[in-house]
Tab-separated table of C-alpha atoms and ligand atoms in Angstrom:
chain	number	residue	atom	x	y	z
A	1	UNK	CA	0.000	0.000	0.000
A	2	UNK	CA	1.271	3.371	-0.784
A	3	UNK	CA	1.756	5.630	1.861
A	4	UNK	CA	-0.571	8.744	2.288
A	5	UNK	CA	0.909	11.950	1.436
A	6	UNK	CA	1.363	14.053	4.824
A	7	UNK	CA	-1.391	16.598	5.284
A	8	UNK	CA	-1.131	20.906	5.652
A	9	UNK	CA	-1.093	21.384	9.424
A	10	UNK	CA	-4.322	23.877	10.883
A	11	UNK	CA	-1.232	26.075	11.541
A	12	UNK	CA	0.450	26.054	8.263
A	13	UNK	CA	-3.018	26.665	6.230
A	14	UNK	CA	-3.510	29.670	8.810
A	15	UNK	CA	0.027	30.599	8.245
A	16	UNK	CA	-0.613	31.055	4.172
A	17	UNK	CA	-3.939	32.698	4.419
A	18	UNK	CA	-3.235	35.831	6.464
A	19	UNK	CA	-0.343	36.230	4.539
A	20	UNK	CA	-2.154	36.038	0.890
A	21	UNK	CA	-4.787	38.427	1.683
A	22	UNK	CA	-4.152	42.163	2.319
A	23	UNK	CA	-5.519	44.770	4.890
A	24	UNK	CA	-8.180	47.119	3.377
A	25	UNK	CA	-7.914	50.761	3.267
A	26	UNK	CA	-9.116	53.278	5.750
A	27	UNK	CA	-11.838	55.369	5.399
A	28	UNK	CA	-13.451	58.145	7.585
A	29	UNK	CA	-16.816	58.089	7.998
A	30	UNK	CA	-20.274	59.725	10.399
A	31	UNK	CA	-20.047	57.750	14.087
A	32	UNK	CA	-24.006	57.545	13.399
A	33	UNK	CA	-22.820	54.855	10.216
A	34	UNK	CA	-19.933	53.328	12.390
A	35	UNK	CA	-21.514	50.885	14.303
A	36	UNK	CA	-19.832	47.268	13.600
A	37	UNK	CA	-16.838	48.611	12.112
A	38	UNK	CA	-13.694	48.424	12.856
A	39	UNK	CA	-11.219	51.505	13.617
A	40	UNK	CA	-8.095	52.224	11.899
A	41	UNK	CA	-6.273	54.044	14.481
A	42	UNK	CA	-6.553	55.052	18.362
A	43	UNK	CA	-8.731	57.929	19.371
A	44	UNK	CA	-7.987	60.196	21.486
A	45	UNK	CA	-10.703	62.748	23.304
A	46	UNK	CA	-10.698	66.233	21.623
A	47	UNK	CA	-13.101	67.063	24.731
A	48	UNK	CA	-12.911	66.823	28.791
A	49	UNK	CA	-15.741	65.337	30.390
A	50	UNK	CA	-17.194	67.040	32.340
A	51	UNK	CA	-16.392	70.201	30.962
A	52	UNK	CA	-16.780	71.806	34.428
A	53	UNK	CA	-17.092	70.760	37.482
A	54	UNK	CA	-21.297	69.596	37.649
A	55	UNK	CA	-23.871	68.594	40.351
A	56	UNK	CA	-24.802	65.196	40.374
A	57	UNK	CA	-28.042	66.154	41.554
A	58	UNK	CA	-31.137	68.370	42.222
A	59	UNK	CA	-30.721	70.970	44.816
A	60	UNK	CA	-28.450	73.778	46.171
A	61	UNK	CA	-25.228	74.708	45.740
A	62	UNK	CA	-23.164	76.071	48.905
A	63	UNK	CA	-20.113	76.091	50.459
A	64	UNK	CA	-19.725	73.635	53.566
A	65	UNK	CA	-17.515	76.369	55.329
A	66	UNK	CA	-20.789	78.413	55.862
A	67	UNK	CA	-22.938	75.728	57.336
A	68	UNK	CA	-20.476	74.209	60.370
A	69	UNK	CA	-23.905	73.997	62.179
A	70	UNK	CA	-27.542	73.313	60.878
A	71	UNK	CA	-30.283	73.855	60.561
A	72	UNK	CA	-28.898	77.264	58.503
A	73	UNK	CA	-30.903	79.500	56.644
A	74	UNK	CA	-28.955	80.691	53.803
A	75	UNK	CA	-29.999	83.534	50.870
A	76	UNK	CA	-30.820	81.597	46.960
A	77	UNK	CA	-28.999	84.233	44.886
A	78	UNK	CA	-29.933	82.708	41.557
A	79	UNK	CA	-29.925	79.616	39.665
A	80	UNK	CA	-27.828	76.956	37.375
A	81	UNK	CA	-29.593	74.875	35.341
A	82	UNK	CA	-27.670	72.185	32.452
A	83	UNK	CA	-27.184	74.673	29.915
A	84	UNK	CA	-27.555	77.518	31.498
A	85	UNK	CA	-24.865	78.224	34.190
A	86	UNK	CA	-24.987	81.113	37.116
A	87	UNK	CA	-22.499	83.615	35.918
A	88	UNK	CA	-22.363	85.203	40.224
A	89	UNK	CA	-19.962	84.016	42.441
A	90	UNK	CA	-21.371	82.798	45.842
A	91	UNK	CA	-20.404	84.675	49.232
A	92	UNK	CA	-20.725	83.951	52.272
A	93	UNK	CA	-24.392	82.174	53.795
A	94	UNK	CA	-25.657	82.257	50.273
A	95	UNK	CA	-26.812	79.316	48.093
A	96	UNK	CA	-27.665	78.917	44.481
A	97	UNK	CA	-30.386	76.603	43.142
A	98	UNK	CA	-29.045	74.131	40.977
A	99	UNK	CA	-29.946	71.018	38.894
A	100	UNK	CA	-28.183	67.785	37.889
A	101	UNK	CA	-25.755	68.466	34.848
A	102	UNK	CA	-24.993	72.651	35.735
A	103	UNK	CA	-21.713	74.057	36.413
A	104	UNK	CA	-21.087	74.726	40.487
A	105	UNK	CA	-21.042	78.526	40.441
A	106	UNK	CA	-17.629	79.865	41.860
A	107	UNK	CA	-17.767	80.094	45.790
A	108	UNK	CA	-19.388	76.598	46.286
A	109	UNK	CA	-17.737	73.610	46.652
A	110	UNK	CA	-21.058	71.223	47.630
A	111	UNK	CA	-24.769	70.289	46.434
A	112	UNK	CA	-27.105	69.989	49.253
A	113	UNK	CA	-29.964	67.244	47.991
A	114	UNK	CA	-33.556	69.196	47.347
A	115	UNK	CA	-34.428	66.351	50.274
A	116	UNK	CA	-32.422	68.338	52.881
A	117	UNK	CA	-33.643	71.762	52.929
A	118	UNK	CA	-36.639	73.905	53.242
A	119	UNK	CA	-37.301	77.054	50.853
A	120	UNK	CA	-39.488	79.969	51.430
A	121	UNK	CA	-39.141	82.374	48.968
A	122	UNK	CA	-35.520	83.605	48.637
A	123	UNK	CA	-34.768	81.973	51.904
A	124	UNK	CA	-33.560	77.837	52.063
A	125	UNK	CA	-33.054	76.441	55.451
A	126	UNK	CA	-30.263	73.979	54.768
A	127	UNK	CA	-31.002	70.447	57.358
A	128	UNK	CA	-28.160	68.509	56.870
A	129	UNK	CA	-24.320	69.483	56.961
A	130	UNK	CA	-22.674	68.960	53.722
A	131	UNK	CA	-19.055	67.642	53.243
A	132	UNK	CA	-16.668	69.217	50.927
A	133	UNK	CA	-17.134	68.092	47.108
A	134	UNK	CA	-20.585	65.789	47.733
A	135	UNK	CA	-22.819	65.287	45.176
A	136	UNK	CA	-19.876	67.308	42.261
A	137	UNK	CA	-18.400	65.794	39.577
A	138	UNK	CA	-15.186	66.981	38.905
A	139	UNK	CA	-14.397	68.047	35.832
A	140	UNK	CA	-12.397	65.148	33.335
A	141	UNK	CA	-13.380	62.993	36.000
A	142	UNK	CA	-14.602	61.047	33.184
A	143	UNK	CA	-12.413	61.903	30.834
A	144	UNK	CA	-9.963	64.310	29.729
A	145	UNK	CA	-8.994	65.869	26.802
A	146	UNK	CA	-6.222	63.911	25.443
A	147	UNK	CA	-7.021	60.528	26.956
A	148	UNK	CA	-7.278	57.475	25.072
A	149	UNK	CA	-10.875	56.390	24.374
A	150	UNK	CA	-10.579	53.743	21.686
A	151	UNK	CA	-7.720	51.328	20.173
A	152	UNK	CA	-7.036	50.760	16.400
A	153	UNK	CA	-8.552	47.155	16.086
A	154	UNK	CA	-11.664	47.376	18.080
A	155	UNK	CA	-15.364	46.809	16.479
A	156	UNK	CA	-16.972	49.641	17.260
A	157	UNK	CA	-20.524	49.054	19.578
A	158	UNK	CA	-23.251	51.435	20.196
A	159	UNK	CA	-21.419	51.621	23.756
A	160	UNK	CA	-17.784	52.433	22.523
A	161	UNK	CA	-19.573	54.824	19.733
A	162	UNK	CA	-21.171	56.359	22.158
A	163	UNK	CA	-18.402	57.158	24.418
A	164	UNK	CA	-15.909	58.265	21.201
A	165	UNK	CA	-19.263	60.851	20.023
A	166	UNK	CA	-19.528	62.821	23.285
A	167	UNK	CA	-15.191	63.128	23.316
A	168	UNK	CA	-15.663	65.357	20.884
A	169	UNK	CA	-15.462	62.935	17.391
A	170	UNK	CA	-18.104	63.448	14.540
A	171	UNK	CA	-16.442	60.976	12.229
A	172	UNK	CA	-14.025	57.933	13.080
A	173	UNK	CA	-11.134	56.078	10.763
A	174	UNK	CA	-12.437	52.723	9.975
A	175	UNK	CA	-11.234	49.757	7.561
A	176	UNK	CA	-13.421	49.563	4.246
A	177	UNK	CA	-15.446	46.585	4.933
A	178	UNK	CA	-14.202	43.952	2.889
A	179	UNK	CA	-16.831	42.250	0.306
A	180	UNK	CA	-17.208	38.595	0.885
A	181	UNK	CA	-19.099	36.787	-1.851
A	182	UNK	CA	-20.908	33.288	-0.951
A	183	UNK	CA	-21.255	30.807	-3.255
A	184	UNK	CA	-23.195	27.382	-2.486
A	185	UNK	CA	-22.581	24.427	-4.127
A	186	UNK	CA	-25.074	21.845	-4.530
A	187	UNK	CA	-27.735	20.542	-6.532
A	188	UNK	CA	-29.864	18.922	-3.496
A	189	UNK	CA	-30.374	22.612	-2.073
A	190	UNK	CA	-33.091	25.134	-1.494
A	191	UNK	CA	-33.983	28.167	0.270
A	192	UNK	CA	-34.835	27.946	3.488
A	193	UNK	CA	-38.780	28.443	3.978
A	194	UNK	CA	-39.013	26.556	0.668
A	195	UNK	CA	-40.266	22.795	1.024
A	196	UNK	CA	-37.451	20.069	-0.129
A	197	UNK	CA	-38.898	17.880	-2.623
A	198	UNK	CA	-37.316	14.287	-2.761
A	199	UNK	CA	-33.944	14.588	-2.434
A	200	UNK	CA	-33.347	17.863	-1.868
A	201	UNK	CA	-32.573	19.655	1.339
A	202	UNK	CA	-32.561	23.219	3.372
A	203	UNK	CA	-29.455	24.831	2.269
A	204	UNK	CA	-28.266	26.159	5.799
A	205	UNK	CA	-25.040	27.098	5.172
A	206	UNK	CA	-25.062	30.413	3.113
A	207	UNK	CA	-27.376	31.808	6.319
A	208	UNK	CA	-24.595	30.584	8.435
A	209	UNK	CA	-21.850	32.470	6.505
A	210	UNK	CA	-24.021	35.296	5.617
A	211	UNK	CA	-24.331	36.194	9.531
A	212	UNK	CA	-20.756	35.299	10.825
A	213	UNK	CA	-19.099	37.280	8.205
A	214	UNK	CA	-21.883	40.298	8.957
A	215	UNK	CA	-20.565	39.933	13.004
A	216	UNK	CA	-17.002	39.608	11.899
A	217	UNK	CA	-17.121	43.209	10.554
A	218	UNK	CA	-17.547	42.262	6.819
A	219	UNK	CA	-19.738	42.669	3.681
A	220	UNK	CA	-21.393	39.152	2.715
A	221	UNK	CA	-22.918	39.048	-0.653
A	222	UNK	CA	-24.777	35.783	-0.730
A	223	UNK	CA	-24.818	34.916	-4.264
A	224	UNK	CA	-27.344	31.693	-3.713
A	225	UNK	CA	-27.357	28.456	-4.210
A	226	UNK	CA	-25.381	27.352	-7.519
A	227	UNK	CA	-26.480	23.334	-9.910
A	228	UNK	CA	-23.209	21.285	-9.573
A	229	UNK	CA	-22.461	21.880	-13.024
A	230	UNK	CA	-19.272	23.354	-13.977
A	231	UNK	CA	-20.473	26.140	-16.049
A	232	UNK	CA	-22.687	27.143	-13.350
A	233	UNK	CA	-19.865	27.436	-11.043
A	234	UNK	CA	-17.662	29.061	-13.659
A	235	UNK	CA	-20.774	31.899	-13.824
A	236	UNK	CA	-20.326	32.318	-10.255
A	237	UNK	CA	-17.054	32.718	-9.768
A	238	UNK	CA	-17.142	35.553	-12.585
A	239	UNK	CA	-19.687	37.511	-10.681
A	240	UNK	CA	-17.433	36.727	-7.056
A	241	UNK	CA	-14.918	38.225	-8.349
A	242	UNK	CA	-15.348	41.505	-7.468
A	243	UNK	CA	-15.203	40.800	-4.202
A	244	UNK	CA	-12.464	41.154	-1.777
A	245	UNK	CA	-13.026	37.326	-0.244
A	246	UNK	CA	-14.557	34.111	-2.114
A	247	UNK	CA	-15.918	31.892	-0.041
A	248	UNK	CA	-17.652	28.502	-1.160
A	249	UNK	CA	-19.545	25.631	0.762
A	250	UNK	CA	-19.942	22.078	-1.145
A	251	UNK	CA	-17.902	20.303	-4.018
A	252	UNK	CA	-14.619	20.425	-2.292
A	253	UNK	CA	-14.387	16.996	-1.519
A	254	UNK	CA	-12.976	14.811	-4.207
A	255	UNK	CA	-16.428	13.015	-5.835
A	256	UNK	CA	-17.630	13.114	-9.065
A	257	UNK	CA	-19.826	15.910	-8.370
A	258	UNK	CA	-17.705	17.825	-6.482
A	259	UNK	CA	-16.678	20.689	-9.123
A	260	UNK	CA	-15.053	23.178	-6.729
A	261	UNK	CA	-11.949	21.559	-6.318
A	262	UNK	CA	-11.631	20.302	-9.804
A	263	UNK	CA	-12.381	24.018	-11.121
A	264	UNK	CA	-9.376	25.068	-8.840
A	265	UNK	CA	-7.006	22.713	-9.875
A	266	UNK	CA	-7.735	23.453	-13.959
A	267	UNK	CA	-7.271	27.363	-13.217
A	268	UNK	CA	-4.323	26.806	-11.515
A	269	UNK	CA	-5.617	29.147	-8.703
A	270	UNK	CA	-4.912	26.451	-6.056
A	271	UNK	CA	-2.610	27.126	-3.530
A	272	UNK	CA	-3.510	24.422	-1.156
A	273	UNK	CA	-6.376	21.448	-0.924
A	274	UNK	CA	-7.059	18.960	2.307
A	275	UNK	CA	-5.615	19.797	5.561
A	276	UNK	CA	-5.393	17.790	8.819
A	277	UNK	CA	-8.189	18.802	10.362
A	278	UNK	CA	-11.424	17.333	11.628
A	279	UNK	CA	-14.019	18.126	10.378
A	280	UNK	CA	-12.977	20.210	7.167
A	281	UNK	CA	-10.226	18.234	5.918
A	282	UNK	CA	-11.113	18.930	2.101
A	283	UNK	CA	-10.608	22.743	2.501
A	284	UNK	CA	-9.477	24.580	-0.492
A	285	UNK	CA	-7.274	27.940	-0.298
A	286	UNK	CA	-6.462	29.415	-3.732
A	287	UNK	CA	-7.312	32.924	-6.198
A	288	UNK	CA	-9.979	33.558	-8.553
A	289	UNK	CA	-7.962	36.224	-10.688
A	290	UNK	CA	-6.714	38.322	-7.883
A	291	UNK	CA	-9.729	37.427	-5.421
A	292	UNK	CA	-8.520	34.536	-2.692
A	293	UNK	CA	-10.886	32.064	-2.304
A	294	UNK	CA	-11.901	29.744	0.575
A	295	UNK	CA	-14.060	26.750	-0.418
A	296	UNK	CA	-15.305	25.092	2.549
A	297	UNK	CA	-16.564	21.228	2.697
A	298	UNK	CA	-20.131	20.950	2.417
A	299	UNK	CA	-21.106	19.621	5.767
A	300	UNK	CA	-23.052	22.055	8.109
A	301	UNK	CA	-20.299	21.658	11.019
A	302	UNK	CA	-17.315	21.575	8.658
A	303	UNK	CA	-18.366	24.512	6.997
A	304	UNK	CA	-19.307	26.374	10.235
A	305	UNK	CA	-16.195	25.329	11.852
A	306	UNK	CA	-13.766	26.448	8.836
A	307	UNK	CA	-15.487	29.384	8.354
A	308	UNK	CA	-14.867	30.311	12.541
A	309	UNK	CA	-11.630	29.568	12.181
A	310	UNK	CA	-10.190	30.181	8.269
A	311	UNK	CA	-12.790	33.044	7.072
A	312	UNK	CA	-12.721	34.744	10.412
A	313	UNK	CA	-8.222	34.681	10.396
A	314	UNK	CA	-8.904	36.239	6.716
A	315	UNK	CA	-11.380	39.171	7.679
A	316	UNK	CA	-9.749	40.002	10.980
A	317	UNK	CA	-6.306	40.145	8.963
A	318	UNK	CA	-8.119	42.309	6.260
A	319	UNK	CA	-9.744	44.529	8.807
A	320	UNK	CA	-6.341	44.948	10.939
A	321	UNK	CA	-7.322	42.945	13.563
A	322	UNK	CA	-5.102	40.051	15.225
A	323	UNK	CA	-6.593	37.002	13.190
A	324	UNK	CA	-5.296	33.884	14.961
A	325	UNK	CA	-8.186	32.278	17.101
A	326	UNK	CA	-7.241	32.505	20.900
A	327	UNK	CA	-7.953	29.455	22.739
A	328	UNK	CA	-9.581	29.472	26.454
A	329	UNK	CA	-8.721	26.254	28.614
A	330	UNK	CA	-10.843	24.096	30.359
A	331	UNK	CA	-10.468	20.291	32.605
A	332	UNK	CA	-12.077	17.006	31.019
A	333	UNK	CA	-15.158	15.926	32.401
A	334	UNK	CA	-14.686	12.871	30.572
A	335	UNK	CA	-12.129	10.882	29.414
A	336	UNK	CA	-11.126	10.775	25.333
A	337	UNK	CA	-9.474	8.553	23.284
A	338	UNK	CA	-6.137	8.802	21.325
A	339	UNK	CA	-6.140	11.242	18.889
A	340	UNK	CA	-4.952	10.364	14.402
A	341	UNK	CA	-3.002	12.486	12.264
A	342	UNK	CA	-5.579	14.976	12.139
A	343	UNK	CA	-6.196	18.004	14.581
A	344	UNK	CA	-10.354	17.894	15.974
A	345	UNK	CA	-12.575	20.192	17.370
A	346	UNK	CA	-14.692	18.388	19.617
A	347	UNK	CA	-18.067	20.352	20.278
A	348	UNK	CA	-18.330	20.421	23.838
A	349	UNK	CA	-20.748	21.427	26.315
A	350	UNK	CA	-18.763	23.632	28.780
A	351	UNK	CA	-19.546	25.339	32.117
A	352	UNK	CA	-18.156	26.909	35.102
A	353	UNK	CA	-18.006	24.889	38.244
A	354	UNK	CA	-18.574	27.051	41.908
A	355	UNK	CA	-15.083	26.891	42.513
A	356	UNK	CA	-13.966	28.950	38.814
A	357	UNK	CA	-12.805	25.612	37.298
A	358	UNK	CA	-14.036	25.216	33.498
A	359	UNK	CA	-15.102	21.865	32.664
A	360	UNK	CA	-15.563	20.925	29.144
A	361	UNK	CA	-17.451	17.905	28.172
A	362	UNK	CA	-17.621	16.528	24.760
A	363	UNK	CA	-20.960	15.550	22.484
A	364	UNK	CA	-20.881	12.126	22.042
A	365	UNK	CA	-21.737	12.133	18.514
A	366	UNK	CA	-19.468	14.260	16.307
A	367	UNK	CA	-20.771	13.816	12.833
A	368	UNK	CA	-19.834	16.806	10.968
A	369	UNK	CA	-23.359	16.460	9.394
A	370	UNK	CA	-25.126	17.325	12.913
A	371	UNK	CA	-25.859	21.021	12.529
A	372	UNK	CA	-27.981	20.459	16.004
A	373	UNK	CA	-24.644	19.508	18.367
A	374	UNK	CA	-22.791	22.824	16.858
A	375	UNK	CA	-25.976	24.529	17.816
A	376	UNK	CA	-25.945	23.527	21.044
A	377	UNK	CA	-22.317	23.581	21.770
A	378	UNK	CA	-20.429	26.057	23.898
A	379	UNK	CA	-17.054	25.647	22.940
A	380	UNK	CA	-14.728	23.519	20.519
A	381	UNK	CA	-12.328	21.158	22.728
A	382	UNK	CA	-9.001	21.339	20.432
A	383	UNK	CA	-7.082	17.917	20.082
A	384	UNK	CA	-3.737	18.075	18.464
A	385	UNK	CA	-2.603	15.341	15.559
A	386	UNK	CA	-1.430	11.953	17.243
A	387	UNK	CA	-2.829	13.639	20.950
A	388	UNK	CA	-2.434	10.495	23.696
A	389	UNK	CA	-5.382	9.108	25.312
A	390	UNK	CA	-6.547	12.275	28.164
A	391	UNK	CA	-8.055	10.878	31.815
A	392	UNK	CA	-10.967	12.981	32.830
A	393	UNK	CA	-9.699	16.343	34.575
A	394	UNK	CA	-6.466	17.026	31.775
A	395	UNK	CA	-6.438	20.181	30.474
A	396	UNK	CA	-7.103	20.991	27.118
A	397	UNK	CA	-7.312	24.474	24.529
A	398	UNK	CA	-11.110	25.286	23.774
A	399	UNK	CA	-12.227	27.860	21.468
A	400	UNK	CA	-15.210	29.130	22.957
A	401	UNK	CA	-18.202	29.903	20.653
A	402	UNK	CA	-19.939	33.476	20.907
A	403	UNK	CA	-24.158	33.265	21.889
B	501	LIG	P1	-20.374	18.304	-0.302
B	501	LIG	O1	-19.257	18.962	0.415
B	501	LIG	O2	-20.909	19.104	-1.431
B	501	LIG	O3	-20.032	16.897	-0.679
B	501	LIG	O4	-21.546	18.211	0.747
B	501	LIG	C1	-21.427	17.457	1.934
B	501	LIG	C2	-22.727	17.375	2.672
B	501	LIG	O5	-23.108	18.667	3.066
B	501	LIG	C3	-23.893	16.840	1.862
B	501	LIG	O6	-24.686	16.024	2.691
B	501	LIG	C4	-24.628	18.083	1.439
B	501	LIG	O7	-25.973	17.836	1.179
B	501	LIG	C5	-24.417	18.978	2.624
B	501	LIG	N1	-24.468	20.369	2.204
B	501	LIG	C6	-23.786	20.914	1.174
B	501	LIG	N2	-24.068	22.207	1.030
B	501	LIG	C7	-24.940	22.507	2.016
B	501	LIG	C8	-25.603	23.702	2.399
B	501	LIG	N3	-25.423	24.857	1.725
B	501	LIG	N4	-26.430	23.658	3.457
B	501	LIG	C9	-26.603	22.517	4.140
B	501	LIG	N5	-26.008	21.356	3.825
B	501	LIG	C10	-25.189	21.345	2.775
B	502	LIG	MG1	-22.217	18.807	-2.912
């Protein structure tokens, strides 16, 4: 028997795929777009905040030197409202009314809560002694002017946006959002919501990629569901190619029908096919013209797994983010078995015991045509090639899966 030819480590295919594709560009655009994309470079606040120092809450401003004893009666001199600050200063057993948000005039340095004090007309008996600087925040206490608010890298969320809008930024440097096109191979599929007639089946897959590639910060242009016919594919390749990323599910595996691969090899766009992985062994990397291309195996898991792993390295990379998956670790609940020449990701359940310890515990069943177990799972327990046999408690890298 001839010997097997060795296989591309997970490593080595990782290694060749950030380095083929290419950061985009930046562009500045409105924080009110910016929400899922990804900055370009740090920000710094162009604003302090507060501005000034501001009351925290509703009531009177004084100065605690004046009130050693209470009850105090004190003189309301005016007012200070957010937006509208008193331009006095405040001297001695004189308050001014003030409301959350307003500068503290000059003269005071605390807020008395509306709760503890009586007014009659321009008179307020102050009830409780204040301490110095209660109820103010100081101004920059949040922020100041200069200090960093966001790192080159980050997605941007409504909270982060939010924070980068009032330091002072209309407009933020982003990365162009790389295109991915999605084409799916297969002549058994439909769209979901359609019935399968005999033989056919829910084509699950382009949802999959359309939505991870949306969260990873990217474009996805679902291009549908393609016949496996050769032309067909050819057809959508030409209209993929456009796009900054290819990425294919089905016909990578080496059957008859299985024109992905094949079409690769002939254009001489492959740069590598199979890899020691499980599942997604039959993963293609190559170029479509200029566009790389990813072509995924078929199966639900493979292709969700792949895609977590290989199409996430290649947008992060594009988008100037660090692309290499970090693993978590966790303890066996169970025992597993010795591992082959090919590295698995178990899906696992996984959970925190009351002491802090993660446990991961894998499904029993890891067909990589059960689409319900990847569902379900929390985490991916990583087994190296040739890994011994593990007793329950060994430690092992698990890539946790976002909810
Ligand atoms: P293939 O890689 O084309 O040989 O497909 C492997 C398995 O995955 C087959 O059982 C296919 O029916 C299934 N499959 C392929 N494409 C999809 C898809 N888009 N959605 C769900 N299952 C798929
Ligand atoms: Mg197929």
């Amino acid at each position: 028997m001839t010997p097997r030819p060795p296989l591309l480590s997970v490593d080595d295919a990782l290694d060749q795929i950030i380095k083929a594709v290419s950061t985009m560009p930046s562009e500045r655009i409105a924080v009110e777009a910016a929400l899922g994309h990804v900055l370009a470079a740090d920000i710094n606040a162009n604003l302090s905040h507060p501005p000034a120092d501001v009351s925290a809450m509703d009531g009177y401003a004084v100065h605690s030197s004046h009130l050693s004893s209470t009850p105090k009666k004190l003189t309301v001199i005016g007012e200070s409202a957010a937006g509208h600050p008193f331009n006095g200063v405040l001297g001695a057993d004189q308050a001014v009314r003030i409301f959350t948000g307003a500068y503290v005039p000059q003269g005071a340095d605390a807020i008395v809560l509306q709760e503890d004090t009586n007014r009659d007309g321009d008179v307020v008996t102050i009830l409780e002694q204040p301490k110095p600087e209660q109820f103010i925040r100081k101004a920059g206490q949040d922020f100041s002017h200069g200090d960093l608010i966001a790192s080159k890298g980050a997605t941007l969320d409504a909270r982060r946006l939010a924070l980068i809008a009032s330091s002072g930024h209309g407009t933020v440097p982003t990365h162009c959002k790389p295109v991915v096109a999605i084409i799916s191979t297969g002549d058994e599929l439909v769209r979901p919501g359609s019935t399968p007639k005999d033989g056919q089946i829910v084509s699950s897959n382009d949802l999959f990629l359309t939505h991870l590639i949306t969260s990873l910060g990217a474009t996805a242009m679902n291009l549908g569901q393609m016949a496996d016919q050769d032309d067909a594919l050819t057809k959508a390749f030409d209209q993929a190619k456009s796009a900054d990323l290819i990425v294919t599910s089905g016909g990578a595996s080496v059957g008859n029908h299985d024109g992905v691969a094949r079409h690769m090899n002939e254009s001489g766009g492959l740069a590598f096919w199979r890899i020691a992985m499980r599942p997604g062994k039959p993963l293609i990397f190559g170029q479509i013209d200029q566009t790389p291309m990813l072509g995924l195996p078929g199966n639900p898991v493979s292709t969700g797994v792949c895609a977590m792993i290989f199409v996430a390295a290649a947008i992060r990379k594009m988008l100037g983010q660090d692309p290499l998956p970090k693993p978590s670790h966790a303890k066996l609940l169970a025992p597993l078995g010795e591992n082959d020449r090919r590295q698995d990701y178990l899906r696992a359940r996984i959970h925190v015991d009351d002491q802090g310890q993660t446990w991961a515990e894998a499904f029993n069943k890891q067909d990589s045509g059960m689409l319900k177990t990847f569902a379900d799972a929390d985490g991916l327990i990583i087994r190296p090639p040739h890994a011994p046999p593990a007793e329950a408690g060994t430690p092992v890298p698990v890539l946790l899966l976002p909810r």
